[in-house]
Amino acid sequence: MTLEFISLEDRRIIDGPVDKLMQMSPVKYRTPIEIMEKSMRDNWFHWDVPLVDDLNQYRSLDDKTRRAIQKDLGFLSNLDGIQLNTLANSIGRYITAPEYRMALVRQTYEEEIHVLTYDRMISSLDMDPIETYNLFMTDELLRTKNEHIIKMAEILGDDYSGENFVRAIAANQALEGVYFQMGFKVFYVVHKRGKLGGCAQNIRYINRDEMSHLRIFNSMWRDLKAERPELFTPTVLKDCREIIKQAALMEVQWGCHIIDGGILGLTDHIVEGHVKHNANMVVGAVGLEPVFPEVTKDPLAWTDTYLREHGIETNFFEQKVLEYEDKPLEW
């Protein structure tokens, strides 16, 4: 291994020299460092939230709602596992800027916490873990969805290029900003009826983390576009919008599937409107046109109150990292 000095001017997000010593000062890309340090201050563990009351409350729900929750946890646990592997084995391999490399290492750690948290929730609700984790074996729609997400996660694969890296950013924006979000809202809907407070609090912690993850990829998009504008061709931008759009269409289909006609006031129409609104916000945050221009309102806007409490910033599609009171979430 040859050690050499890498100047700030030579530092690049991708295709640059690799600083094996991870020299951090001076900082070139400030936003990922701010996000990472904010996440460190908000550190939490999967054992922090008591779940002792959730089992009896879960058992008091009707069969359809319980089944929706199990399917929801089956997908969410799969999704964080997919993302953990993607960060470690795919997109992270090609990043040469130490600021972004460190931010993604922190994100990978948080995905591990999420995987452990879902496992604890599944066990606490007395679900069969093998059945829940492997729902994709019996649910064809979930299998198709997981396979599509894995395919998107492997965009770089053996065909790395700067253009494909941009597409990979879009795939990660879809994962953090589209696929996760409806799954979180199921727990907020159930908690609105006074049930599963411990699980809902765990989801709020996870939701907060995913906000930060989306900000990382939004920042990466902006910084890379400023650094390598030639990568953002009309064809690439069209593909990125299509990645977000397809994610939304699959998420609508899945959301309607798990609620099976509706649970606790959550309907197919609400699912569709919420998911498509999220997709519009994701593309809008990086300057792209809405993928569903006919959707202008979020029918689940009331769930923003779950994120506003204690000063948590609700507009996670934007770049700015806002401080909020560092104390446990209360109910």
Tab-separated table of C-alpha atoms in Angstrom, residues 14-15 47 62 70 112 114 135-136 258 267 276 282 306:
chain	number	residue	atom	x	y	z
A	14	ILE	CA	-16.718	8.896	-6.775
A	15	ASP	CA	-13.793	8.048	-9.061
A	47	TRP	CA	-33.738	-2.605	23.880
A	62	ASP	CA	-59.165	-8.119	14.938
A	70	GLN	CA	-47.413	-9.174	10.602
A	112	GLU	CA	-28.310	-3.118	12.073
A	114	HIS	CA	-33.346	-1.502	12.915
A	135	LEU	CA	-43.518	-14.338	4.232
A	136	PHE	CA	-42.051	-13.760	0.770
A	258	ILE	CA	-51.716	-5.827	3.457
A	267	THR	CA	-58.238	2.650	2.935
A	276	LYS	CA	-47.678	8.999	-4.455
A	282	VAL	CA	-38.605	12.646	-3.050
A	306	TYR	CA	-45.821	11.998	15.384
